[in-house]
mmCIF file with all atom_site columns, C-alpha atoms in Angstrom:
data_model
loop_
_atom_site.group_PDB
_atom_site.id
_atom_site.type_symbol
_atom_site.label_atom_id
_atom_site.label_alt_id
_atom_site.label_comp_id
_atom_site.label_asym_id
_atom_site.label_entity_id
_atom_site.label_seq_id
_atom_site.pdbx_PDB_ins_code
_atom_site.Cartn_x
_atom_site.Cartn_y
_atom_site.Cartn_z
_atom_site.occupancy
_atom_site.B_iso_or_equiv
_atom_site.pdbx_formal_charge
_atom_site.auth_seq_id
_atom_site.auth_comp_id
_atom_site.auth_asym_id
_atom_site.auth_atom_id
_atom_site.pdbx_PDB_model_num
ATOM 1   C CA . GLN A 1 1   ? -12.821 6.888   -8.946  1.00 73.00 ? 1   GLN A CA 1
ATOM 2   C CA . VAL A 1 2   ? -9.880  4.752   -9.987  1.00 87.00 ? 2   VAL A CA 1
ATOM 3   C CA . GLN A 1 3   ? -9.484  1.018   -10.457 1.00 94.00 ? 3   GLN A CA 1
ATOM 4   C CA . LEU A 1 4   ? -6.598  -0.576  -8.590  1.00 96.00 ? 4   LEU A CA 1
ATOM 5   C CA . LEU A 1 5   ? -4.636  -3.750  -9.214  1.00 97.00 ? 5   LEU A CA 1
ATOM 6   C CA . GLU A 1 6   ? -2.110  -5.092  -6.719  1.00 97.00 ? 6   GLU A CA 1
ATOM 7   C CA . SER A 1 7   ? 0.710   -7.472  -7.540  1.00 97.00 ? 7   SER A CA 1
ATOM 8   C CA . GLY A 1 8   ? 3.929   -8.747  -6.052  1.00 98.00 ? 8   GLY A CA 1
ATOM 9   C CA . GLY A 1 9   ? 2.715   -10.832 -3.159  1.00 97.00 ? 9   GLY A CA 1
ATOM 10  C CA . GLY A 1 10  ? 4.106   -14.261 -2.419  1.00 98.00 ? 10  GLY A CA 1
ATOM 11  C CA . SER A 1 11  ? 5.703   -16.530 0.135   1.00 98.00 ? 11  SER A CA 1
ATOM 12  C CA . VAL A 1 12  ? 9.072   -15.751 1.709   1.00 98.00 ? 12  VAL A CA 1
ATOM 13  C CA . GLN A 1 13  ? 11.049  -16.755 4.750   1.00 98.00 ? 13  GLN A CA 1
ATOM 14  C CA . ALA A 1 14  ? 11.494  -14.439 7.689   1.00 98.00 ? 14  ALA A CA 1
ATOM 15  C CA . GLY A 1 15  ? 14.093  -11.808 6.933   1.00 98.00 ? 15  GLY A CA 1
ATOM 16  C CA . GLY A 1 16  ? 13.258  -11.798 3.240   1.00 98.00 ? 16  GLY A CA 1
ATOM 17  C CA . SER A 1 17  ? 11.893  -9.031  1.038   1.00 98.00 ? 17  SER A CA 1
ATOM 18  C CA . LEU A 1 18  ? 9.010   -8.418  -1.307  1.00 98.00 ? 18  LEU A CA 1
ATOM 19  C CA . ARG A 1 19  ? 7.921   -5.446  -3.370  1.00 98.00 ? 19  ARG A CA 1
ATOM 20  C CA . LEU A 1 20  ? 4.224   -4.887  -3.857  1.00 98.00 ? 20  LEU A CA 1
ATOM 21  C CA . SER A 1 21  ? 2.870   -2.797  -6.710  1.00 98.00 ? 21  SER A CA 1
ATOM 22  C CA . CYS A 1 22  ? -0.462  -1.025  -6.986  1.00 98.00 ? 22  CYS A CA 1
ATOM 23  C CA . THR A 1 23  ? -1.314  0.179   -10.471 1.00 97.00 ? 23  THR A CA 1
ATOM 24  C CA . ALA A 1 24  ? -4.243  2.496   -11.073 1.00 96.00 ? 24  ALA A CA 1
ATOM 25  C CA . SER A 1 25  ? -6.335  2.957   -14.152 1.00 94.00 ? 25  SER A CA 1
ATOM 26  C CA . GLY A 1 26  ? -8.502  5.962   -14.705 1.00 82.00 ? 26  GLY A CA 1
ATOM 27  C CA . ARG A 1 27  ? -7.736  9.640   -14.718 1.00 83.00 ? 27  ARG A CA 1
ATOM 28  C CA . GLY A 1 28  ? -6.319  11.954  -12.127 1.00 85.00 ? 28  GLY A CA 1
ATOM 29  C CA . PHE A 1 29  ? -4.061  9.589   -10.226 1.00 89.00 ? 29  PHE A CA 1
ATOM 30  C CA . THR A 1 30  ? -1.911  12.507  -9.113  1.00 91.00 ? 30  THR A CA 1
ATOM 31  C CA . ASN A 1 31  ? -4.862  13.850  -7.097  1.00 94.00 ? 31  ASN A CA 1
ATOM 32  C CA . PHE A 1 32  ? -5.103  10.790  -4.902  1.00 95.00 ? 32  PHE A CA 1
ATOM 33  C CA . VAL A 1 33  ? -3.543  9.777   -1.612  1.00 97.00 ? 33  VAL A CA 1
ATOM 34  C CA . VAL A 1 34  ? -2.635  6.101   -1.790  1.00 98.00 ? 34  VAL A CA 1
ATOM 35  C CA . ALA A 1 35  ? -2.334  3.726   1.138   1.00 98.00 ? 35  ALA A CA 1
ATOM 36  C CA . TRP A 1 36  ? -1.495  0.114   1.760   1.00 98.00 ? 36  TRP A CA 1
ATOM 37  C CA . PHE A 1 37  ? -3.578  -1.803  4.275   1.00 98.00 ? 37  PHE A CA 1
ATOM 38  C CA . HIS A 1 38  ? -3.269  -5.349  5.473   1.00 98.00 ? 38  HIS A CA 1
ATOM 39  C CA . GLN A 1 39  ? -5.663  -7.795  7.022   1.00 98.00 ? 39  GLN A CA 1
ATOM 40  C CA . ALA A 1 40  ? -4.468  -10.914 8.761   1.00 97.00 ? 40  ALA A CA 1
ATOM 41  C CA . SER A 1 41  ? -6.770  -13.878 9.208   1.00 95.00 ? 41  SER A CA 1
ATOM 42  C CA . GLY A 1 42  ? -9.288  -13.178 11.957  1.00 95.00 ? 42  GLY A CA 1
ATOM 43  C CA . LYS A 1 43  ? -8.104  -9.606  12.478  1.00 96.00 ? 43  LYS A CA 1
ATOM 44  C CA . GLU A 1 44  ? -9.245  -6.136  11.515  1.00 97.00 ? 44  GLU A CA 1
ATOM 45  C CA . ARG A 1 45  ? -7.879  -4.445  8.430   1.00 97.00 ? 45  ARG A CA 1
ATOM 46  C CA . GLU A 1 46  ? -5.283  -1.824  9.372   1.00 98.00 ? 46  GLU A CA 1
ATOM 47  C CA . ILE A 1 47  ? -3.264  0.744   7.554   1.00 98.00 ? 47  ILE A CA 1
ATOM 48  C CA . VAL A 1 48  ? 0.385   -0.047  6.907   1.00 98.00 ? 48  VAL A CA 1
ATOM 49  C CA . ALA A 1 49  ? 1.649   2.972   4.973   1.00 98.00 ? 49  ALA A CA 1
ATOM 50  C CA . ALA A 1 50  ? 0.374   5.933   2.984   1.00 98.00 ? 50  ALA A CA 1
ATOM 51  C CA . ILE A 1 51  ? 1.793   8.467   0.587   1.00 98.00 ? 51  ILE A CA 1
ATOM 52  C CA . SER A 1 52  ? 0.480   11.907  -0.261  1.00 97.00 ? 52  SER A CA 1
ATOM 53  C CA . TYR A 1 53  ? -0.795  12.820  -3.710  1.00 94.00 ? 53  TYR A CA 1
ATOM 54  C CA . ASN A 1 54  ? 2.265   15.024  -4.333  1.00 92.00 ? 54  ASN A CA 1
ATOM 55  C CA . ASP A 1 55  ? 4.805   12.525  -2.942  1.00 91.00 ? 55  ASP A CA 1
ATOM 56  C CA . ARG A 1 56  ? 5.857   14.989  -0.241  1.00 94.00 ? 56  ARG A CA 1
ATOM 57  C CA . SER A 1 57  ? 4.806   13.056  2.824   1.00 97.00 ? 57  SER A CA 1
ATOM 58  C CA . THR A 1 58  ? 4.474   9.488   3.976   1.00 98.00 ? 58  THR A CA 1
ATOM 59  C CA . TYR A 1 59  ? 2.993   7.658   6.917   1.00 98.00 ? 59  TYR A CA 1
ATOM 60  C CA . TYR A 1 60  ? 4.000   4.313   8.409   1.00 98.00 ? 60  TYR A CA 1
ATOM 61  C CA . ALA A 1 61  ? 2.458   2.170   11.091  1.00 98.00 ? 61  ALA A CA 1
ATOM 62  C CA . ASP A 1 62  ? 4.829   1.704   14.018  1.00 98.00 ? 62  ASP A CA 1
ATOM 63  C CA . SER A 1 63  ? 5.058   -2.005  13.288  1.00 97.00 ? 63  SER A CA 1
ATOM 64  C CA . VAL A 1 64  ? 6.688   -1.433  9.885   1.00 98.00 ? 64  VAL A CA 1
ATOM 65  C CA . LYS A 1 65  ? 8.791   1.701   10.431  1.00 98.00 ? 65  LYS A CA 1
ATOM 66  C CA . GLY A 1 66  ? 12.338  1.170   9.280   1.00 98.00 ? 66  GLY A CA 1
ATOM 67  C CA . ARG A 1 67  ? 11.410  -1.976  7.345   1.00 98.00 ? 67  ARG A CA 1
ATOM 68  C CA . PHE A 1 68  ? 8.842   -0.875  4.741   1.00 98.00 ? 68  PHE A CA 1
ATOM 69  C CA . THR A 1 69  ? 9.097   1.960   2.232   1.00 98.00 ? 69  THR A CA 1
ATOM 70  C CA . ILE A 1 70  ? 6.210   3.389   0.229   1.00 98.00 ? 70  ILE A CA 1
ATOM 71  C CA . SER A 1 71  ? 6.868   5.262   -2.998  1.00 98.00 ? 71  SER A CA 1
ATOM 72  C CA . ARG A 1 72  ? 4.979   6.334   -6.082  1.00 97.00 ? 72  ARG A CA 1
ATOM 73  C CA . ASP A 1 73  ? 5.662   6.852   -9.770  1.00 95.00 ? 73  ASP A CA 1
ATOM 74  C CA . ASN A 1 74  ? 2.941   9.118   -11.075 1.00 92.00 ? 74  ASN A CA 1
ATOM 75  C CA . TYR A 1 75  ? 4.082   8.638   -14.672 1.00 93.00 ? 75  TYR A CA 1
ATOM 76  C CA . LYS A 1 76  ? 3.287   4.947   -14.311 1.00 94.00 ? 76  LYS A CA 1
ATOM 77  C CA . ASN A 1 77  ? 0.217   5.449   -12.099 1.00 95.00 ? 77  ASN A CA 1
ATOM 78  C CA . THR A 1 78  ? 1.841   3.048   -9.661  1.00 97.00 ? 78  THR A CA 1
ATOM 79  C CA . VAL A 1 79  ? 2.563   2.976   -5.944  1.00 98.00 ? 79  VAL A CA 1
ATOM 80  C CA . TYR A 1 80  ? 5.074   0.545   -4.488  1.00 98.00 ? 80  TYR A CA 1
ATOM 81  C CA . LEU A 1 81  ? 5.558   -0.969  -1.062  1.00 98.00 ? 81  LEU A CA 1
ATOM 82  C CA . GLN A 1 82  ? 9.064   -2.272  -0.529  1.00 98.00 ? 82  GLN A CA 1
ATOM 83  C CA . MET A 1 83  ? 8.991   -4.684  2.385   1.00 98.00 ? 83  MET A CA 1
ATOM 84  C CA . ASN A 1 84  ? 12.288  -5.717  3.940   1.00 98.00 ? 84  ASN A CA 1
ATOM 85  C CA . SER A 1 85  ? 13.166  -7.781  7.015   1.00 98.00 ? 85  SER A CA 1
ATOM 86  C CA . LEU A 1 86  ? 9.810   -9.472  6.816   1.00 98.00 ? 86  LEU A CA 1
ATOM 87  C CA . LYS A 1 87  ? 8.429   -11.159 9.913   1.00 98.00 ? 87  LYS A CA 1
ATOM 88  C CA . PRO A 1 88  ? 5.834   -13.918 10.276  1.00 98.00 ? 88  PRO A CA 1
ATOM 89  C CA . GLU A 1 89  ? 3.473   -11.347 11.788  1.00 97.00 ? 89  GLU A CA 1
ATOM 90  C CA . ASP A 1 90  ? 3.521   -9.473  8.448   1.00 98.00 ? 90  ASP A CA 1
ATOM 91  C CA . THR A 1 91  ? 1.560   -12.364 6.951   1.00 98.00 ? 91  THR A CA 1
ATOM 92  C CA . ALA A 1 92  ? -1.701  -10.912 5.636   1.00 98.00 ? 92  ALA A CA 1
ATOM 93  C CA . LEU A 1 93  ? -3.703  -9.938  2.609   1.00 98.00 ? 93  LEU A CA 1
ATOM 94  C CA . TYR A 1 94  ? -2.393  -6.570  1.434   1.00 98.00 ? 94  TYR A CA 1
ATOM 95  C CA . TYR A 1 95  ? -4.683  -4.054  -0.238  1.00 97.00 ? 95  TYR A CA 1
ATOM 96  C CA . CYS A 1 96  ? -4.034  -0.694  -1.782  1.00 98.00 ? 96  CYS A CA 1
ATOM 97  C CA . ALA A 1 97  ? -6.622  2.043   -1.581  1.00 98.00 ? 97  ALA A CA 1
ATOM 98  C CA . THR A 1 98  ? -7.027  5.644   -2.686  1.00 97.00 ? 98  THR A CA 1
ATOM 99  C CA . LYS A 1 99  ? -8.751  8.738   -1.418  1.00 96.00 ? 99  LYS A CA 1
ATOM 100 C CA . PHE A 1 100 ? -9.046  12.089  -3.132  1.00 95.00 ? 100 PHE A CA 1
ATOM 101 C CA . ARG A 1 101 ? -6.739  14.705  -1.608  1.00 93.00 ? 101 ARG A CA 1
ATOM 102 C CA . GLY A 1 102 ? -8.371  16.619  1.207   1.00 92.00 ? 102 GLY A CA 1
ATOM 103 C CA . THR A 1 103 ? -10.901 13.890  1.974   1.00 95.00 ? 103 THR A CA 1
ATOM 104 C CA . THR A 1 104 ? -10.930 11.364  4.787   1.00 95.00 ? 104 THR A CA 1
ATOM 105 C CA . GLU A 1 105 ? -12.390 8.197   3.322   1.00 96.00 ? 105 GLU A CA 1
ATOM 106 C CA . TYR A 1 106 ? -10.627 5.680   1.128   1.00 97.00 ? 106 TYR A CA 1
ATOM 107 C CA . THR A 1 107 ? -13.118 5.021   -1.633  1.00 95.00 ? 107 THR A CA 1
ATOM 108 C CA . SER A 1 108 ? -11.343 2.764   -4.135  1.00 95.00 ? 108 SER A CA 1
ATOM 109 C CA . TRP A 1 109 ? -9.857  -0.568  -3.176  1.00 97.00 ? 109 TRP A CA 1
ATOM 110 C CA . GLY A 1 110 ? -7.953  -3.274  -4.970  1.00 97.00 ? 110 GLY A CA 1
ATOM 111 C CA . GLN A 1 111 ? -8.619  -6.994  -4.657  1.00 96.00 ? 111 GLN A CA 1
ATOM 112 C CA . GLY A 1 112 ? -5.575  -7.641  -2.529  1.00 97.00 ? 112 GLY A CA 1
ATOM 113 C CA . THR A 1 113 ? -2.396  -9.672  -2.798  1.00 98.00 ? 113 THR A CA 1
ATOM 114 C CA . GLN A 1 114 ? -1.367  -12.311 -0.274  1.00 98.00 ? 114 GLN A CA 1
ATOM 115 C CA . VAL A 1 115 ? 1.916   -12.078 1.612   1.00 98.00 ? 115 VAL A CA 1
ATOM 116 C CA . THR A 1 116 ? 2.998   -15.112 3.629   1.00 98.00 ? 116 THR A CA 1
ATOM 117 C CA . VAL A 1 117 ? 6.129   -15.055 5.780   1.00 98.00 ? 117 VAL A CA 1
ATOM 118 C CA . SER A 1 118 ? 7.346   -18.311 7.271   1.00 98.00 ? 118 SER A CA 1
ATOM 119 C CA . SER A 1 119 ? 9.646   -18.625 10.248  1.00 95.00 ? 119 SER A CA 1
#
């Protein structure tokens, strides 16, 4: 189990950029897959991007491909989500979450950071 803290959210205009950070405390961060999810008001939480424990593979939701980039720095126990060309529909609460490699369920979640994109 790790504890997660997100930062970097804020308010931007459409077309702008933000970089979210997810910093983990606890041991064994390099054994965890890390994902970013978002949840817009009144909607289900959905996965945005994920990165493998060994930084060799990534996943992106179709809605963010080409605009968002997920990366990790295992020395800093931190995963980043660079968000470019932001759209109003990206407005949501963004969470990071981890799951141990080889498992299916995300078991540790941060508190979330709000991203608001105005048109």
